[in-house]
mmCIF file of C-alpha atoms in Angstrom:
data_model
loop_
_atom_site.group_PDB
_atom_site.id
_atom_site.type_symbol
_atom_site.label_atom_id
_atom_site.label_comp_id
_atom_site.label_asym_id
_atom_site.label_seq_id
_atom_site.Cartn_x
_atom_site.Cartn_y
_atom_site.Cartn_z
ATOM 1 C CA MET A 1 57.608 34.803 81.653
ATOM 2 C CA LYS A 2 55.980 36.234 84.796
ATOM 3 C CA ASN A 3 59.694 35.769 86.553
ATOM 4 C CA LEU A 4 61.560 37.348 84.026
ATOM 5 C CA ASN A 5 59.315 40.336 83.677
ATOM 6 C CA THR A 6 60.135 40.519 87.315
ATOM 7 C CA ALA A 7 63.956 39.939 86.394
ATOM 8 C CA LEU A 8 63.314 43.008 83.986
ATOM 9 C CA LYS A 9 61.803 45.316 85.659
ATOM 10 C CA THR A 10 63.370 44.916 89.762
ATOM 11 C CA ASN A 11 66.841 43.922 88.297
ATOM 12 C CA TYR A 12 67.805 45.548 84.431
ATOM 13 C CA ALA A 13 65.459 48.796 84.976
ATOM 14 C CA THR A 14 67.123 49.865 87.827
ATOM 15 C CA LYS A 15 70.897 49.002 87.200
ATOM 16 C CA GLY A 16 70.552 51.045 84.368
ATOM 17 C CA PHE A 17 70.831 48.552 80.923
ATOM 18 C CA ILE A 18 67.558 50.238 80.157
ATOM 19 C CA MET A 19 67.211 53.425 80.295
ATOM 20 C CA GLY A 20 70.734 53.838 79.552
ATOM 21 C CA LYS A 21 71.747 55.507 83.216
ATOM 22 C CA SER A 22 74.808 57.305 84.004
ATOM 23 C CA GLU A 23 78.492 55.076 84.672
ATOM 24 C CA LEU A 24 77.813 57.540 87.856
ATOM 25 C CA SER A 25 75.830 56.412 91.103
ATOM 26 C CA VAL A 26 73.481 59.087 92.159
ATOM 27 C CA ALA A 27 75.174 58.274 96.337
ATOM 28 C CA PRO A 28 77.691 59.709 95.436
ATOM 29 C CA MET A 29 76.669 62.489 94.033
ATOM 30 C CA HIS A 30 74.611 63.186 97.109
ATOM 31 C CA ARG A 31 77.639 63.343 99.515
ATOM 32 C CA ILE A 32 79.346 65.644 96.545
ATOM 33 C CA CYS A 33 76.245 67.987 97.330
ATOM 34 C CA LYS A 34 76.702 67.544 100.911
ATOM 35 C CA LYS A 35 80.424 67.749 100.932
ATOM 36 C CA ALA A 36 79.339 72.053 99.146
ATOM 37 C CA GLY A 37 77.040 72.986 102.031
ATOM 38 C CA ALA A 38 73.540 71.924 100.031
ATOM 39 C CA GLY A 39 70.625 70.719 102.764
ATOM 40 C CA ARG A 40 68.526 68.923 100.658
ATOM 41 C CA VAL A 41 69.150 67.426 97.443
ATOM 42 C CA SER A 42 66.597 66.105 94.972
ATOM 43 C CA GLU A 43 67.594 62.651 92.960
ATOM 44 C CA ALA A 44 66.603 63.841 89.863
ATOM 45 C CA ALA A 45 69.566 66.554 91.176
ATOM 46 C CA ALA A 46 71.395 64.308 91.529
ATOM 47 C CA LYS A 47 70.719 62.436 88.686
ATOM 48 C CA ALA A 48 71.845 65.596 86.438
ATOM 49 C CA LEU A 49 74.576 66.089 88.400
ATOM 50 C CA ALA A 50 75.847 62.620 87.278
ATOM 51 C CA THR A 51 74.743 62.642 83.885
ATOM 52 C CA GLN A 52 76.521 66.583 84.076
ATOM 53 C CA LEU A 53 79.941 65.303 84.951
ATOM 54 C CA GLU A 54 79.905 61.392 83.622
ATOM 55 C CA GLU A 55 80.010 63.954 79.938
ATOM 56 C CA VAL A 56 83.121 65.969 81.566
ATOM 57 C CA GLY A 57 84.254 62.622 82.230
ATOM 58 C CA ILE A 58 84.521 61.122 79.023
ATOM 59 C CA LYS A 59 85.634 64.347 77.597
ATOM 60 C CA ILE A 60 88.811 64.429 79.374
ATOM 61 C CA ALA A 61 88.977 60.851 78.771
ATOM 62 C CA ARG A 62 88.846 61.386 75.035
ATOM 63 C CA GLU A 63 91.308 64.354 75.263
ATOM 64 C CA ALA A 64 93.774 61.970 77.759
ATOM 65 C CA ILE A 65 93.974 59.011 75.376
ATOM 66 C CA ASP A 66 95.346 61.399 72.332
ATOM 67 C CA TYR A 67 97.660 62.753 74.422
ATOM 68 C CA ALA A 68 98.895 58.868 75.591
ATOM 69 C CA MET A 69 98.534 57.756 72.086
ATOM 70 C CA HIS A 70 100.713 61.276 71.028
ATOM 71 C CA ALA A 71 103.010 60.226 73.486
ATOM 72 C CA GLY A 72 103.860 56.125 72.126
ATOM 73 C CA ARG A 73 101.515 54.636 74.604
ATOM 74 C CA LYS A 74 98.424 53.063 74.619
ATOM 75 C CA THR A 75 97.820 52.936 78.555
ATOM 76 C CA VAL A 76 96.142 56.844 79.853
ATOM 77 C CA LYS A 77 98.372 57.182 82.241
ATOM 78 C CA ALA A 78 97.540 60.199 85.587
ATOM 79 C CA GLU A 79 99.626 62.791 83.740
ATOM 80 C CA ASP A 80 97.386 62.764 80.170
ATOM 81 C CA ILE A 81 94.723 62.929 83.143
ATOM 82 C CA GLU A 82 96.026 66.115 84.725
ATOM 83 C CA ILE A 83 97.137 67.884 81.569
ATOM 84 C CA ALA A 84 93.573 66.649 80.058
ATOM 85 C CA SER A 85 91.704 67.739 82.620
ATOM 86 C CA ARG A 86 93.528 71.322 82.225
ATOM 87 C CA LYS A 87 92.425 71.624 78.417
ATOM 88 C CA VAL A 88 89.025 71.198 79.234
ATOM 89 C CA LEU A 89 88.448 72.939 82.452
ATOM 90 C CA GLY A 90 90.227 75.514 81.326
ATOM 91 C CA LYS A 91 92.308 75.469 84.171
ATOM 92 C CA MET B 1 96.237 44.800 118.294
ATOM 93 C CA LYS B 2 98.153 43.045 115.802
ATOM 94 C CA ASN B 3 93.993 42.526 114.546
ATOM 95 C CA LEU B 4 93.726 46.134 115.341
ATOM 96 C CA ASN B 5 96.845 46.983 112.357
ATOM 97 C CA THR B 6 95.971 44.433 109.870
ATOM 98 C CA ALA B 7 92.192 46.092 109.834
ATOM 99 C CA LEU B 8 94.002 49.232 109.366
ATOM 100 C CA LYS B 9 96.231 48.216 106.774
ATOM 101 C CA THR B 10 93.437 46.728 104.687
ATOM 102 C CA ASN B 11 90.502 47.859 105.315
ATOM 103 C CA TYR B 12 90.426 51.115 105.904
ATOM 104 C CA ALA B 13 93.447 51.888 104.440
ATOM 105 C CA THR B 14 92.064 50.937 100.897
ATOM 106 C CA LYS B 15 88.804 52.781 101.610
ATOM 107 C CA GLY B 16 91.165 55.665 102.174
ATOM 108 C CA PHE B 17 89.667 57.085 105.669
ATOM 109 C CA ILE B 18 92.944 58.147 106.408
ATOM 110 C CA MET B 19 94.341 59.467 102.569
ATOM 111 C CA GLY B 20 91.153 61.552 101.808
ATOM 112 C CA LYS B 21 89.499 59.619 99.481
ATOM 113 C CA SER B 22 87.559 60.725 96.452
ATOM 114 C CA GLU B 23 84.152 60.603 96.822
ATOM 115 C CA LEU B 24 84.083 59.076 93.632
ATOM 116 C CA SER B 25 85.696 55.349 93.157
ATOM 117 C CA VAL B 26 87.921 54.525 90.548
ATOM 118 C CA ALA B 27 85.334 51.694 88.617
ATOM 119 C CA PRO B 28 83.467 54.046 86.775
ATOM 120 C CA MET B 29 86.212 56.039 85.679
ATOM 121 C CA HIS B 30 87.870 52.645 84.684
ATOM 122 C CA ARG B 31 84.123 52.648 82.305
ATOM 123 C CA ILE B 32 84.211 56.161 81.790
ATOM 124 C CA CYS B 33 87.615 55.450 80.168
ATOM 125 C CA LYS B 34 86.709 52.533 78.042
ATOM 126 C CA LYS B 35 83.650 54.627 77.091
ATOM 127 C CA ALA B 36 85.798 57.580 75.513
ATOM 128 C CA GLY B 37 87.703 54.060 73.666
ATOM 129 C CA ALA B 38 90.655 53.449 76.138
ATOM 130 C CA GLY B 39 92.612 49.843 75.757
ATOM 131 C CA ARG B 40 94.096 50.649 79.213
ATOM 132 C CA VAL B 41 93.857 53.101 81.649
ATOM 133 C CA SER B 42 96.939 53.435 85.313
ATOM 134 C CA GLU B 43 95.002 53.122 88.504
ATOM 135 C CA ALA B 44 96.921 56.644 88.996
ATOM 136 C CA ALA B 45 95.121 58.125 86.145
ATOM 137 C CA ALA B 46 91.747 56.268 86.973
ATOM 138 C CA LYS B 47 91.707 57.963 90.733
ATOM 139 C CA ALA B 48 93.341 61.530 89.226
ATOM 140 C CA LEU B 49 90.326 61.674 86.872
ATOM 141 C CA ALA B 50 87.873 60.956 90.040
ATOM 142 C CA THR B 51 89.773 63.564 91.505
ATOM 143 C CA GLN B 52 89.377 65.627 89.032
ATOM 144 C CA LEU B 53 85.130 65.122 89.142
ATOM 145 C CA GLU B 54 84.690 65.338 92.471
ATOM 146 C CA GLU B 55 86.037 69.065 92.063
ATOM 147 C CA VAL B 56 83.818 70.111 89.476
ATOM 148 C CA GLY B 57 80.960 68.629 90.905
ATOM 149 C CA ILE B 58 82.036 70.732 93.821
ATOM 150 C CA LYS B 59 82.366 73.623 91.795
ATOM 151 C CA ILE B 60 78.303 72.842 90.114
ATOM 152 C CA ALA B 61 76.407 71.737 93.349
ATOM 153 C CA ARG B 62 77.753 74.939 95.524
ATOM 154 C CA GLU B 63 76.603 76.966 92.655
ATOM 155 C CA ALA B 64 73.553 75.080 91.862
ATOM 156 C CA ILE B 65 72.727 75.088 95.971
ATOM 157 C CA ASP B 66 73.466 79.343 95.434
ATOM 158 C CA TYR B 67 70.787 79.225 92.801
ATOM 159 C CA ALA B 68 67.930 77.478 95.218
ATOM 160 C CA MET B 69 68.617 79.556 98.340
ATOM 161 C CA HIS B 70 68.135 82.361 95.554
ATOM 162 C CA ALA B 71 64.728 80.900 93.737
ATOM 163 C CA GLY B 72 63.577 80.302 98.578
ATOM 164 C CA ARG B 73 64.957 77.196 98.569
ATOM 165 C CA LYS B 74 66.053 74.418 100.949
ATOM 166 C CA THR B 75 66.090 71.744 98.791
ATOM 167 C CA VAL B 76 68.516 71.381 95.350
ATOM 168 C CA LYS B 77 66.490 70.705 91.954
ATOM 169 C CA ALA B 78 67.414 69.552 88.872
ATOM 170 C CA GLU B 79 66.583 72.888 87.614
ATOM 171 C CA ASP B 80 69.579 74.340 89.687
ATOM 172 C CA ILE B 81 72.366 72.142 89.156
ATOM 173 C CA GLU B 82 71.386 72.176 84.848
ATOM 174 C CA ILE B 83 71.802 76.255 85.304
ATOM 175 C CA ALA B 84 75.026 75.779 87.781
ATOM 176 C CA SER B 85 76.711 73.510 85.366
ATOM 177 C CA ARG B 86 76.579 75.508 82.590
ATOM 178 C CA LYS B 87 78.126 78.572 84.244
ATOM 179 C CA VAL B 88 80.386 76.026 86.261
ATOM 180 C CA LEU B 89 81.520 74.209 82.313
ATOM 181 C CA GLY B 90 80.822 77.698 80.235
ATOM 182 C CA LYS B 91 78.447 75.593 78.401
#
């Protein structure tokens, strides 16, 4: 039982199976912030960015699925993502 | 020399050091699309989504840096990301 608890804490919790963590991990968020010119970035900020980007990603993906289905395809292609991004991001 | 070429092809090329790949990898993009309800998602679509999300991420990060600096901080905090997201995503 102790082993299970340890496993839950060290493995599942950190991997976000309990907390419902974002699909995006924090390391690339830190890299994106550095690319944008940031000096220091807090862990909470990196997590917040991951959450925001996942939200945008799901919105784009949903639109892209609609476009793919409308074209009679089951596979989402790059062109669906492009058109969906333009719509969602208002480009 | 043969070894170097092989290494370049198999390792560097796939890891995108030559191509200037997105900071975001394709695996989480596939997961995001599945979460949105997608059946199949092409590799090119996953890459396109990664590119789009990185672009949005950099925009949000740039705004967040401005907010942090304006508040006299060098560290980007979660609150900077939140307000920057609202501005960039027009929420």
